[in-house]
């Protein structure tokens, strides 16, 4: 490895959630030198860490065939059959070998011999493994602990990926234009020093998670702003299905809770949605009632909120639970209690929130993008597993399966051959008179992006709303790019530049697709 402004590695992984960690683990076992970067101070901080529900396995009287049917029904039938097949056929094996045997994840058991299976919407069987309601946190912590034991894995925290390094784009050599475009690493900002480093690697895996943070209300951590989609887009990778943004029906409605998720497994244990005056309403919308697919439940809540002139609906577990609530949902119980709500006695006020991006950087069955040397895994990628709407608790599994597969592909095809000389690659260019950034401008631009996306490209879209979103966001893009060119490098300005691009990717995809399907709902859309 070089030092200072330039680093070199065999594999660069951007992001440290389940997809990035499983890729790093597989590559490390095969002897590759791996750098994992994260913009957070702590490598555990990721979307994975916050996942409550669980990970799909196979339950009793279950079979891969049944899981495939549920995935495709929820996904509106536009899922990639090859990817669904891989997930359903290989998922259980990897959960067994990596999560249960290697990482020893203490999944809940119904008896010492039997695993306990939770239920979520869209599943025809109880088949979700869970560690109470902190499944993601437990998986993430064990992965990081396991990776720390490998001397060939280096975590670099507090470093924000700014752009992918690609040739010919970043090459000074005019002859490079005749070569096949290739990703050779990334420009990475050291958040603390404000300096941009180059990390050279023949293989880069984007595992940056999703983009819920571009919406006003989201169940994602606020750092999930779509960095990977934006960088891949600027590098010229194919990106698809970005209109399919899944909204989770139930996040806690409280001024200070910032999108705290109330897991769907709560409805799996019998909880029912009610209006403010205590009437259940899901029977009106679906024969599956409160366990209808997420998009249907979300739109029903949206309607009821409007019809009852309210800001929220209630989710009532206390009146219906047959389990011990505190034991089964300790994290949700204690968090709600902090906000003055005792979920063992009273209903929980909830609203929908942006939750998961079903589209992303198009990848094949090995996680390869359309750019040589660039792979993607987890939420940032689009394998096609989810189609137009994701089946609950399939995301951790997809991250595990494709994280592992990308690294398998890289290690078995590894070549360190360099199609460039480092001296040929442009170092980061800092503007002559760097301006220090004005936080008021950054905050205002963020508010504009988030409220535009929520109001015009959110749960219920119309052609007019989307056109308005495109116009407002395009104007903002212009301003943010100018601001970026002149400003001192700072993670806040880098994040803003990523986010505006992602907001436009979602909006443009929604405009190009007039058909309502799954998570993309256009009022008065033509029939499918
Ligand atoms: C939840 O616990 O409701 C979220 C699970 C998921 O989104 O897969």
Short mmCIF file of C-alpha atoms and ligand atoms in Angstrom, two decimals:
data_model
loop_
_atom_site.label_atom_id
_atom_site.label_comp_id
_atom_site.label_asym_id
_atom_site.label_seq_id
_atom_site.Cartn_x
_atom_site.Cartn_y
_atom_site.Cartn_z
CA UNK A 1 0.00 0.00 0.00
CA UNK A 2 1.23 3.50 -0.77
CA UNK A 3 0.92 6.19 1.84
CA UNK A 4 -0.35 9.76 1.92
CA UNK A 5 -2.54 11.02 -0.88
CA UNK A 6 -2.49 7.75 -2.80
CA UNK A 7 -3.35 4.28 -1.57
CA UNK A 8 -3.38 1.03 -3.44
CA UNK A 9 -5.26 -2.17 -2.74
CA UNK A 10 -6.54 -5.35 -4.43
CA UNK A 11 -10.17 -4.59 -3.64
CA UNK A 12 -11.87 -1.37 -2.59
CA UNK A 13 -15.24 -1.74 -0.86
CA UNK A 14 -17.24 1.45 -0.43
CA UNK A 15 -19.69 0.98 2.43
CA UNK A 16 -19.70 -1.26 5.48
CA UNK A 17 -23.22 -2.72 5.77
CA UNK A 18 -24.01 -6.40 5.22
CA UNK A 19 -23.22 -6.31 1.47
CA UNK A 20 -19.83 -4.60 1.92
CA UNK A 21 -18.92 -6.77 4.91
CA UNK A 22 -19.82 -10.07 3.26
CA UNK A 23 -17.81 -9.08 0.17
CA UNK A 24 -14.83 -8.06 2.32
CA UNK A 25 -15.01 -11.30 4.31
CA UNK A 26 -15.08 -13.52 1.24
CA UNK A 27 -12.21 -11.61 -0.40
CA UNK A 28 -10.18 -11.59 2.81
CA UNK A 29 -10.53 -15.37 3.18
CA UNK A 30 -9.12 -15.66 -0.33
CA UNK A 31 -6.08 -13.59 0.56
CA UNK A 32 -6.88 -10.29 -1.20
CA UNK A 33 -5.82 -6.99 0.36
CA UNK A 34 -9.09 -5.19 1.08
CA UNK A 35 -9.81 -1.58 1.98
CA UNK A 36 -13.30 -0.84 3.31
CA UNK A 37 -14.17 2.84 3.49
CA UNK A 38 -17.10 4.45 5.24
CA UNK A 39 -18.04 8.07 5.65
CA UNK A 40 -19.18 7.36 9.20
CA UNK A 41 -16.93 7.55 12.24
CA UNK A 42 -17.93 4.03 13.20
CA UNK A 43 -17.91 1.21 10.60
CA UNK A 44 -21.00 -0.35 12.19
CA UNK A 45 -23.15 2.66 11.31
CA UNK A 46 -25.06 1.59 8.20
CA UNK A 47 -28.60 0.81 7.03
CA UNK A 48 -27.98 -2.78 8.08
CA UNK A 49 -27.40 -1.71 11.68
CA UNK A 50 -30.92 -0.26 11.82
CA UNK A 51 -32.75 -3.23 10.28
CA UNK A 52 -35.22 -4.55 12.82
CA UNK A 53 -37.38 -7.18 11.13
CA UNK A 54 -35.02 -9.96 10.15
CA UNK A 55 -33.66 -12.02 7.30
CA UNK A 56 -35.57 -14.45 5.10
CA UNK A 57 -34.82 -18.14 5.60
CA UNK A 58 -37.21 -20.98 4.87
CA UNK A 59 -39.82 -21.90 7.49
CA UNK A 60 -41.90 -25.00 8.11
CA UNK A 61 -43.72 -26.49 5.10
CA UNK A 62 -41.76 -24.03 3.01
CA UNK A 63 -39.75 -24.30 -0.22
CA UNK A 64 -37.69 -22.04 -2.49
CA UNK A 65 -40.55 -22.24 -5.00
CA UNK A 66 -42.99 -20.64 -2.52
CA UNK A 67 -40.53 -17.91 -1.64
CA UNK A 68 -40.03 -17.14 -5.36
CA UNK A 69 -43.79 -16.84 -5.83
CA UNK A 70 -44.09 -14.39 -2.92
CA UNK A 71 -41.16 -12.28 -4.18
CA UNK A 72 -42.62 -12.07 -7.67
CA UNK A 73 -46.17 -11.37 -6.53
CA UNK A 74 -44.99 -8.52 -4.28
CA UNK A 75 -42.68 -7.25 -7.02
CA UNK A 76 -45.55 -6.79 -9.48
CA UNK A 77 -44.21 -9.50 -11.81
CA UNK A 78 -41.33 -7.45 -13.22
CA UNK A 79 -38.62 -9.15 -11.16
CA UNK A 80 -35.56 -10.64 -12.84
CA UNK A 81 -36.31 -14.41 -12.73
CA UNK A 82 -32.62 -15.38 -12.73
CA UNK A 83 -31.92 -13.17 -9.70
CA UNK A 84 -34.99 -14.39 -7.81
CA UNK A 85 -33.87 -17.96 -8.44
CA UNK A 86 -30.37 -17.24 -7.08
CA UNK A 87 -31.74 -15.62 -3.93
CA UNK A 88 -34.27 -18.35 -3.21
CA UNK A 89 -31.91 -21.23 -3.98
CA UNK A 90 -28.67 -19.95 -2.40
CA UNK A 91 -29.94 -17.66 0.37
CA UNK A 92 -30.65 -20.30 3.00
CA UNK A 93 -27.26 -21.98 2.48
CA UNK A 94 -25.37 -18.72 3.02
CA UNK A 95 -27.42 -17.80 6.10
CA UNK A 96 -26.54 -21.20 7.49
CA UNK A 97 -22.86 -21.19 6.66
CA UNK A 98 -21.98 -17.53 7.28
CA UNK A 99 -24.49 -16.13 9.75
CA UNK A 100 -25.33 -19.20 11.82
CA UNK A 101 -22.13 -21.28 11.70
CA UNK A 102 -19.37 -18.73 11.18
CA UNK A 103 -20.65 -15.55 12.86
CA UNK A 104 -22.81 -17.41 15.38
CA UNK A 105 -25.71 -14.96 15.17
CA UNK A 106 -28.01 -15.81 18.10
CA UNK A 107 -31.25 -16.01 16.10
CA UNK A 108 -34.36 -16.37 18.27
CA UNK A 109 -35.54 -19.92 18.92
CA UNK A 110 -38.97 -21.26 19.74
CA UNK A 111 -37.30 -24.19 21.54
CA UNK A 112 -33.64 -25.18 21.98
CA UNK A 113 -33.88 -27.23 18.77
CA UNK A 114 -36.11 -24.95 16.66
CA UNK A 115 -35.50 -21.56 15.13
CA UNK A 116 -38.32 -19.04 15.61
CA UNK A 117 -39.85 -17.64 12.43
CA UNK A 118 -41.48 -14.21 12.26
CA UNK A 119 -44.24 -13.20 9.84
CA UNK A 120 -44.27 -10.11 7.61
CA UNK A 121 -46.55 -8.83 4.88
CA UNK A 122 -46.50 -10.61 1.53
CA UNK A 123 -45.05 -13.88 2.93
CA UNK A 124 -47.19 -16.99 2.57
CA UNK A 125 -45.22 -18.66 5.39
CA UNK A 126 -43.61 -17.62 8.66
CA UNK A 127 -39.98 -17.73 7.51
CA UNK A 128 -38.08 -14.72 8.90
CA UNK A 129 -35.17 -15.28 11.24
CA UNK A 130 -34.71 -12.55 13.80
CA UNK A 131 -32.75 -11.51 16.83
CA UNK A 132 -35.79 -10.04 18.58
CA UNK A 133 -36.07 -6.57 17.00
CA UNK A 134 -32.35 -5.82 16.63
CA UNK A 135 -31.44 -8.30 13.89
CA UNK A 136 -29.41 -5.86 11.78
CA UNK A 137 -27.45 -4.51 14.74
CA UNK A 138 -26.40 -8.01 15.82
CA UNK A 139 -25.42 -9.09 12.31
CA UNK A 140 -23.47 -5.91 11.69
CA UNK A 141 -21.54 -6.06 14.96
CA UNK A 142 -20.55 -9.68 14.39
CA UNK A 143 -19.40 -8.98 10.83
CA UNK A 144 -17.20 -6.09 11.91
CA UNK A 145 -15.71 -8.18 14.73
CA UNK A 146 -14.97 -11.00 12.30
CA UNK A 147 -13.35 -8.68 9.75
CA UNK A 148 -11.14 -7.05 12.36
CA UNK A 149 -9.41 -10.44 12.79
CA UNK A 150 -8.07 -10.32 9.22
CA UNK A 151 -4.79 -8.42 8.88
CA UNK A 152 -5.45 -8.01 5.13
CA UNK A 153 -8.61 -5.94 5.79
CA UNK A 154 -8.22 -2.25 6.54
CA UNK A 155 -11.16 -0.09 7.60
CA UNK A 156 -10.86 3.57 6.74
CA UNK A 157 -13.57 5.48 8.59
CA UNK A 158 -14.58 9.15 8.28
CA UNK A 159 -13.82 9.07 4.56
CA UNK A 160 -16.49 10.08 2.04
CA UNK A 161 -16.34 8.72 -1.49
CA UNK A 162 -16.44 11.71 -3.82
CA UNK A 163 -16.23 10.09 -7.25
CA UNK A 164 -15.20 6.86 -8.87
CA UNK A 165 -11.83 6.99 -10.58
CA UNK A 166 -12.40 5.93 -14.15
CA UNK A 167 -10.36 5.79 -17.29
CA UNK A 168 -10.45 7.36 -19.73
CA UNK A 169 -12.33 10.07 -17.81
CA UNK A 170 -9.65 10.80 -15.22
CA UNK A 171 -6.67 10.04 -17.42
CA UNK A 172 -4.30 12.67 -18.81
CA UNK A 173 -3.34 10.26 -21.58
CA UNK A 174 -5.27 10.95 -24.83
CA UNK A 175 -4.61 7.38 -25.99
CA UNK A 176 -6.67 6.13 -23.04
CA UNK A 177 -9.81 7.18 -24.91
CA UNK A 178 -9.42 4.14 -27.15
CA UNK A 179 -9.65 1.75 -24.21
CA UNK A 180 -12.69 0.16 -22.68
CA UNK A 181 -13.96 2.36 -19.82
CA UNK A 182 -12.80 0.98 -16.52
CA UNK A 183 -13.14 1.82 -12.85
CA UNK A 184 -9.76 1.92 -11.10
CA UNK A 185 -10.76 3.05 -7.60
CA UNK A 186 -12.12 6.24 -6.11
CA UNK A 187 -11.40 9.79 -5.01
CA UNK A 188 -12.07 9.84 -1.30
CA UNK A 189 -12.41 12.83 1.01
CA UNK A 190 -10.85 12.64 4.45
CA UNK A 191 -13.70 14.24 6.42
CA UNK A 192 -11.35 15.51 9.10
CA UNK A 193 -8.56 17.06 7.03
CA UNK A 194 -10.67 18.15 4.03
CA UNK A 195 -8.12 16.57 1.68
CA UNK A 196 -9.00 14.24 -1.19
CA UNK A 197 -7.03 10.99 -1.57
CA UNK A 198 -6.91 8.59 -4.46
CA UNK A 199 -7.44 4.91 -3.73
CA UNK A 200 -6.34 2.77 -6.67
CA UNK A 201 -7.81 -0.68 -7.03
CA UNK A 202 -8.43 -2.97 -10.01
CA UNK A 203 -11.79 -3.86 -8.42
CA UNK A 204 -14.26 -1.61 -6.63
CA UNK A 205 -17.51 -2.70 -4.99
CA UNK A 206 -20.18 -0.10 -4.36
CA UNK A 207 -22.03 -1.11 -1.20
CA UNK A 208 -23.22 2.31 -0.16
CA UNK A 209 -26.83 1.42 0.73
CA UNK A 210 -29.92 3.38 -0.21
CA UNK A 211 -31.24 6.90 -0.59
CA UNK A 212 -34.21 7.35 1.80
CA UNK A 213 -32.45 10.47 3.11
CA UNK A 214 -33.48 12.49 0.04
CA UNK A 215 -37.06 12.37 1.40
CA UNK A 216 -38.47 14.50 4.20
CA UNK A 217 -39.54 11.43 6.15
CA UNK A 218 -37.44 8.30 6.07
CA UNK A 219 -36.82 5.22 8.17
CA UNK A 220 -33.18 5.21 6.97
CA UNK A 221 -30.32 6.80 8.87
CA UNK A 222 -29.90 10.39 7.63
CA UNK A 223 -26.56 9.40 6.08
CA UNK A 224 -28.37 7.22 3.49
CA UNK A 225 -28.43 9.79 0.71
CA UNK A 226 -27.57 7.70 -2.33
CA UNK A 227 -23.84 8.38 -2.74
CA UNK A 228 -23.33 5.19 -4.75
CA UNK A 229 -26.09 5.85 -7.29
CA UNK A 230 -24.75 9.36 -7.92
CA UNK A 231 -21.15 8.25 -8.39
CA UNK A 232 -22.12 5.35 -10.64
CA UNK A 233 -24.31 7.67 -12.71
CA UNK A 234 -21.50 10.18 -13.19
CA UNK A 235 -19.18 7.33 -14.18
CA UNK A 236 -21.66 6.27 -16.87
CA UNK A 237 -22.97 3.01 -15.33
CA UNK A 238 -26.45 1.80 -16.20
CA UNK A 239 -29.03 2.62 -13.54
CA UNK A 240 -32.58 1.26 -13.67
CA UNK A 241 -35.93 1.15 -11.81
CA UNK A 242 -35.24 4.22 -9.68
CA UNK A 243 -38.95 5.14 -9.66
CA UNK A 244 -39.66 2.19 -7.37
CA UNK A 245 -39.10 3.79 -3.99
CA UNK A 246 -40.70 1.72 -1.28
CA UNK A 247 -42.35 3.57 1.58
CA UNK A 248 -42.62 1.75 4.87
CA UNK A 249 -46.13 2.18 6.21
CA UNK A 250 -45.21 2.58 9.85
CA UNK A 251 -42.61 4.90 11.29
CA UNK A 252 -43.16 6.53 14.66
CA UNK A 253 -45.01 9.85 14.47
CA UNK A 254 -43.19 12.05 16.94
CA UNK A 255 -41.45 15.38 16.51
CA UNK A 256 -38.12 14.08 17.78
CA UNK A 257 -38.18 10.45 16.57
CA UNK A 258 -36.85 11.15 13.02
CA UNK A 259 -38.39 8.20 11.22
CA UNK A 260 -37.92 5.56 13.91
CA UNK A 261 -39.16 2.34 12.31
CA UNK A 262 -42.01 0.33 13.79
CA UNK A 263 -41.27 -3.06 12.30
CA UNK A 264 -43.76 -4.88 10.12
CA UNK A 265 -43.21 -7.93 12.36
CA UNK A 266 -45.45 -6.05 14.83
CA UNK A 267 -48.33 -6.48 12.37
CA UNK A 268 -47.07 -10.05 11.91
CA UNK A 269 -47.88 -10.53 15.62
CA UNK A 270 -51.43 -9.29 15.11
CA UNK A 271 -51.21 -5.48 15.49
CA UNK A 272 -53.89 -3.54 13.57
CA UNK A 273 -53.98 -0.11 12.02
CA UNK A 274 -56.69 2.24 13.27
CA UNK A 275 -57.81 5.76 12.60
CA UNK A 276 -57.43 8.40 15.29
CA UNK A 277 -60.96 7.61 16.49
CA UNK A 278 -60.13 3.93 16.93
CA UNK A 279 -61.62 2.31 13.77
CA UNK A 280 -59.70 -0.41 11.94
CA UNK A 281 -59.59 0.32 8.21
CA UNK A 282 -57.40 -2.12 6.29
CA UNK A 283 -60.41 -4.44 5.59
CA UNK A 284 -61.66 -1.74 3.20
CA UNK A 285 -58.47 -1.85 1.15
CA UNK A 286 -57.28 -5.47 0.95
CA UNK A 287 -58.40 -9.00 1.66
CA UNK A 288 -55.00 -9.42 3.35
CA UNK A 289 -55.99 -6.59 5.71
CA UNK A 290 -53.08 -5.30 7.81
CA UNK A 291 -50.67 -7.73 6.16
CA UNK A 292 -51.27 -6.49 2.62
CA UNK A 293 -48.10 -5.56 0.64
CA UNK A 294 -46.40 -2.41 1.85
CA UNK A 295 -47.37 -0.18 -1.04
CA UNK A 296 -51.06 -0.95 -0.48
CA UNK A 297 -50.86 -0.36 3.27
CA UNK A 298 -48.93 2.86 2.72
CA UNK A 299 -51.49 4.27 0.30
CA UNK A 300 -54.35 3.23 2.58
CA UNK A 301 -52.73 5.13 5.47
CA UNK A 302 -52.17 8.15 3.22
CA UNK A 303 -55.89 8.13 2.27
CA UNK A 304 -57.05 7.72 5.87
CA UNK A 305 -54.79 10.54 7.02
CA UNK A 306 -56.36 12.81 4.40
CA UNK A 307 -59.93 11.59 5.01
CA UNK A 308 -59.71 12.01 8.77
CA UNK A 309 -57.86 15.31 8.52
CA UNK A 310 -55.11 13.99 10.73
CA UNK A 311 -51.32 13.75 10.66
CA UNK A 312 -51.07 10.09 11.57
CA UNK A 313 -52.90 6.82 12.18
CA UNK A 314 -52.52 4.39 15.06
CA UNK A 315 -50.93 0.97 15.15
CA UNK A 316 -52.49 -1.01 17.96
CA UNK A 317 -50.45 -3.94 19.24
CA UNK A 318 -51.56 -3.76 22.88
CA UNK A 319 -55.16 -4.88 22.13
CA UNK A 320 -54.20 -7.85 19.92
CA UNK A 321 -50.84 -9.29 20.98
CA UNK A 322 -50.67 -12.87 22.21
CA UNK A 323 -46.89 -12.64 22.76
CA UNK A 324 -44.93 -10.94 25.53
CA UNK A 325 -44.40 -7.54 23.92
CA UNK A 326 -41.47 -6.41 26.03
CA UNK A 327 -39.60 -9.67 25.41
CA UNK A 328 -40.29 -9.89 21.68
CA UNK A 329 -39.82 -6.18 20.85
CA UNK A 330 -37.48 -4.82 23.54
CA UNK A 331 -35.92 -2.16 21.33
CA UNK A 332 -39.19 -0.80 19.93
CA UNK A 333 -40.70 -0.92 23.41
CA UNK A 334 -37.89 1.02 25.07
CA UNK A 335 -37.55 3.55 22.25
CA UNK A 336 -41.27 4.33 22.19
CA UNK A 337 -41.24 4.61 25.97
CA UNK A 338 -38.56 7.30 25.67
CA UNK A 339 -41.09 9.29 23.66
CA UNK A 340 -43.82 8.70 26.26
CA UNK A 341 -45.63 5.81 24.50
CA UNK A 342 -46.08 2.51 26.31
CA UNK A 343 -46.75 0.04 23.49
CA UNK A 344 -47.94 -2.65 25.94
CA UNK A 345 -50.87 -0.40 26.89
CA UNK A 346 -51.59 2.07 24.11
CA UNK A 347 -51.57 2.36 20.32
CA UNK A 348 -48.55 3.82 18.53
CA UNK A 349 -49.01 6.91 16.31
CA UNK A 350 -47.45 6.11 12.91
CA UNK A 351 -46.87 7.62 9.46
CA UNK A 352 -45.27 6.20 6.29
CA UNK A 353 -41.63 6.98 5.52
CA UNK A 354 -39.28 6.41 2.54
CA UNK A 355 -37.66 3.06 3.24
CA UNK A 356 -36.00 1.24 0.34
CA UNK A 357 -34.95 1.83 -3.25
CA UNK A 358 -35.90 -1.21 -5.35
CA UNK A 359 -33.88 0.03 -8.34
CA UNK A 360 -30.25 1.01 -8.59
CA UNK A 361 -27.02 0.30 -10.41
CA UNK A 362 -27.79 -2.58 -12.76
CA UNK A 363 -25.76 -5.69 -11.98
CA UNK A 364 -25.65 -9.23 -13.26
CA UNK A 365 -25.71 -12.45 -11.28
CA UNK A 366 -22.12 -11.81 -10.12
CA UNK A 367 -22.69 -8.20 -9.14
CA UNK A 368 -20.91 -6.80 -12.22
CA UNK A 369 -22.08 -3.35 -13.36
CA UNK A 370 -21.86 -2.12 -16.95
CA UNK A 371 -18.39 -0.68 -16.20
CA UNK A 372 -15.34 -2.93 -16.10
CA UNK A 373 -13.84 -3.25 -12.61
CA UNK A 374 -16.97 -1.83 -10.92
CA UNK A 375 -19.29 -4.10 -8.94
CA UNK A 376 -22.27 -3.24 -6.76
CA UNK A 377 -24.09 -5.15 -4.02
CA UNK A 378 -26.93 -4.50 -1.61
CA UNK A 379 -29.46 -1.69 -1.87
CA UNK A 380 -27.39 0.48 -4.21
CA UNK A 381 -27.50 -2.28 -6.81
CA UNK A 382 -30.39 -3.50 -8.89
CA UNK A 383 -30.21 -7.26 -9.34
CA UNK A 384 -33.87 -7.25 -10.31
CA UNK A 385 -34.79 -9.41 -7.30
CA UNK A 386 -37.30 -6.86 -6.05
CA UNK A 387 -38.99 -5.85 -9.29
CA UNK A 388 -41.40 -3.00 -8.55
CA UNK A 389 -41.68 -3.64 -4.81
CA UNK A 390 -39.55 -5.48 -2.28
CA UNK A 391 -40.82 -8.34 -0.18
CA UNK A 392 -40.09 -7.69 3.51
CA UNK A 393 -36.82 -8.95 4.97
CA UNK A 394 -35.28 -9.85 1.62
CA UNK A 395 -32.79 -6.97 1.67
CA UNK A 396 -30.36 -8.34 4.24
CA UNK A 397 -30.44 -11.63 2.35
CA UNK A 398 -29.79 -9.95 -1.00
CA UNK A 399 -26.85 -8.06 0.54
CA UNK A 400 -25.40 -11.28 1.94
CA UNK A 401 -25.86 -13.27 -1.28
CA UNK A 402 -24.58 -10.65 -3.73
CA UNK A 403 -21.87 -9.36 -1.39
CA UNK A 404 -20.47 -12.88 -1.26
CA UNK A 405 -20.95 -13.52 -4.99
CA UNK A 406 -19.19 -10.32 -6.11
CA UNK A 407 -16.15 -11.25 -4.05
CA UNK A 408 -16.25 -14.84 -5.31
CA UNK A 409 -16.23 -13.55 -8.88
CA UNK A 410 -13.43 -11.08 -8.21
CA UNK A 411 -11.19 -13.60 -6.47
CA UNK A 412 -11.63 -16.25 -9.12
CA UNK A 413 -10.92 -13.80 -11.96
CA UNK A 414 -8.38 -11.65 -10.14
CA UNK A 415 -5.86 -9.80 -12.24
CA UNK A 416 -3.68 -7.00 -10.90
CA UNK A 417 -2.75 -5.85 -14.38
CA UNK A 418 -2.89 -2.07 -14.58
CA UNK A 419 -4.22 -0.46 -17.75
CA UNK A 420 -2.72 2.90 -16.62
CA UNK A 421 0.27 4.49 -14.88
CA UNK A 422 -0.57 6.32 -11.69
CA UNK A 423 1.24 9.41 -12.95
CA UNK A 424 -1.26 9.49 -15.85
CA UNK A 425 -4.23 9.99 -13.54
CA UNK A 426 -5.39 13.45 -12.53
CA UNK A 427 -4.96 14.32 -8.91
CA UNK A 428 -7.86 16.06 -7.23
CA UNK A 429 -8.23 19.63 -8.34
CA UNK A 430 -8.87 22.20 -5.59
CA UNK A 431 -10.27 25.58 -6.67
CA UNK A 432 -7.80 28.51 -6.35
CA UNK A 433 -9.90 30.55 -3.95
CA UNK A 434 -11.76 27.92 -1.98
CA UNK A 435 -14.79 29.44 -0.28
CA UNK A 436 -15.76 28.19 3.14
CA UNK A 437 -19.24 26.77 3.06
CA UNK A 438 -22.23 28.59 4.50
CA UNK A 439 -24.29 26.10 6.57
CA UNK A 440 -27.47 28.13 6.06
CA UNK A 441 -27.25 27.55 2.28
CA UNK A 442 -26.58 23.83 2.73
CA UNK A 443 -29.51 23.44 5.14
CA UNK A 444 -31.86 25.28 2.87
CA UNK A 445 -30.86 23.24 -0.18
CA UNK A 446 -31.41 20.06 1.82
CA UNK A 447 -34.85 21.20 2.91
CA UNK A 448 -35.75 21.97 -0.70
CA UNK A 449 -34.63 18.55 -1.92
CA UNK A 450 -36.42 16.67 0.85
CA UNK A 451 -39.72 18.51 0.69
CA UNK A 452 -39.76 18.47 -3.14
CA UNK A 453 -39.23 14.71 -3.14
CA UNK A 454 -41.80 14.08 -0.41
CA UNK A 455 -44.52 16.25 -1.93
CA UNK A 456 -44.00 15.75 -5.66
CA UNK A 457 -42.19 12.41 -6.07
CA UNK A 458 -43.52 10.59 -3.02
CA UNK A 459 -46.24 8.08 -2.18
CA UNK A 460 -48.84 9.34 -4.67
CA UNK A 461 -47.43 10.95 -7.80
CA UNK A 462 -49.05 12.85 -10.64
CA UNK A 463 -47.58 13.99 -13.94
CA UNK A 464 -47.86 17.63 -12.86
CA UNK A 465 -46.21 17.05 -9.48
CA UNK A 466 -43.32 15.18 -11.10
CA UNK A 467 -42.79 17.88 -13.74
CA UNK A 468 -42.70 20.46 -10.98
CA UNK A 469 -40.17 18.34 -9.09
CA UNK A 470 -37.96 18.07 -12.19
CA UNK A 471 -38.02 21.82 -12.79
CA UNK A 472 -37.24 22.72 -9.18
CA UNK A 473 -34.54 20.07 -8.80
CA UNK A 474 -32.87 20.96 -12.11
CA UNK A 475 -32.57 24.57 -11.02
CA UNK A 476 -31.14 23.44 -7.70
CA UNK A 477 -28.67 21.10 -9.44
CA UNK A 478 -27.30 24.03 -11.34
CA UNK A 479 -26.80 26.07 -8.20
CA UNK A 480 -25.33 23.21 -6.17
CA UNK A 481 -22.81 22.39 -8.92
CA UNK A 482 -21.59 25.97 -9.00
CA UNK A 483 -21.41 26.02 -5.22
CA UNK A 484 -19.46 22.71 -5.26
CA UNK A 485 -16.90 23.94 -7.80
CA UNK A 486 -16.04 26.95 -5.69
CA UNK A 487 -16.32 25.54 -2.19
CA UNK A 488 -13.81 24.08 0.21
CA UNK A 489 -14.13 20.28 0.16
CA UNK A 490 -16.40 19.17 2.94
CA UNK A 491 -18.53 16.02 3.41
CA UNK A 492 -21.65 18.20 3.59
CA UNK A 493 -21.19 19.67 0.15
CA UNK A 494 -20.19 16.30 -1.32
CA UNK A 495 -23.35 14.77 0.17
CA UNK A 496 -25.51 17.55 -1.25
CA UNK A 497 -24.06 17.01 -4.72
CA UNK A 498 -24.76 13.26 -4.52
CA UNK A 499 -28.28 13.84 -3.19
CA UNK A 500 -29.47 16.30 -5.83
CA UNK A 501 -28.34 13.90 -8.55
CA UNK A 502 -30.19 11.00 -6.91
CA UNK A 503 -33.35 13.08 -6.47
CA UNK A 504 -33.26 13.78 -10.21
CA UNK A 505 -32.60 10.13 -11.06
CA UNK A 506 -35.73 9.13 -9.12
CA UNK A 507 -37.84 11.94 -10.57
CA UNK A 508 -36.76 11.38 -14.17
CA UNK A 509 -37.38 7.64 -13.87
CA UNK A 510 -40.85 8.33 -12.45
CA UNK A 511 -41.64 10.72 -15.32
CA UNK A 512 -40.54 8.18 -17.91
CA UNK A 513 -42.81 5.48 -16.52
CA UNK A 514 -46.51 6.37 -16.69
CA UNK A 515 -47.62 2.94 -15.43
CA UNK A 516 -48.47 2.50 -11.75
CA UNK A 517 -46.97 -0.68 -10.46
CA UNK A 518 -45.76 -1.71 -6.98
CA UNK A 519 -44.02 1.14 -5.24
CA UNK A 520 -44.46 3.59 -8.16
CA UNK A 521 -47.98 4.97 -8.04
CA UNK A 522 -49.24 7.58 -10.44
CA UNK A 523 -52.76 8.83 -9.90
CA UNK A 524 -54.96 8.06 -12.94
CA UNK A 525 -52.21 6.05 -14.59
CA UNK A 526 -53.11 3.98 -17.64
CA UNK A 527 -53.67 0.25 -17.16
CA UNK A 528 -50.57 -2.01 -17.06
C1 LIG B 1 -39.45 -4.09 9.09
O1 LIG B 1 -38.98 -4.60 10.10
O2 LIG B 1 -40.61 -3.76 8.96
C2 LIG B 1 -38.52 -3.81 7.94
C3 LIG B 1 -38.12 -5.05 7.30
C4 LIG B 1 -37.75 -4.80 5.87
O3 LIG B 1 -37.90 -3.68 5.39
O4 LIG B 1 -37.36 -5.74 5.20
#
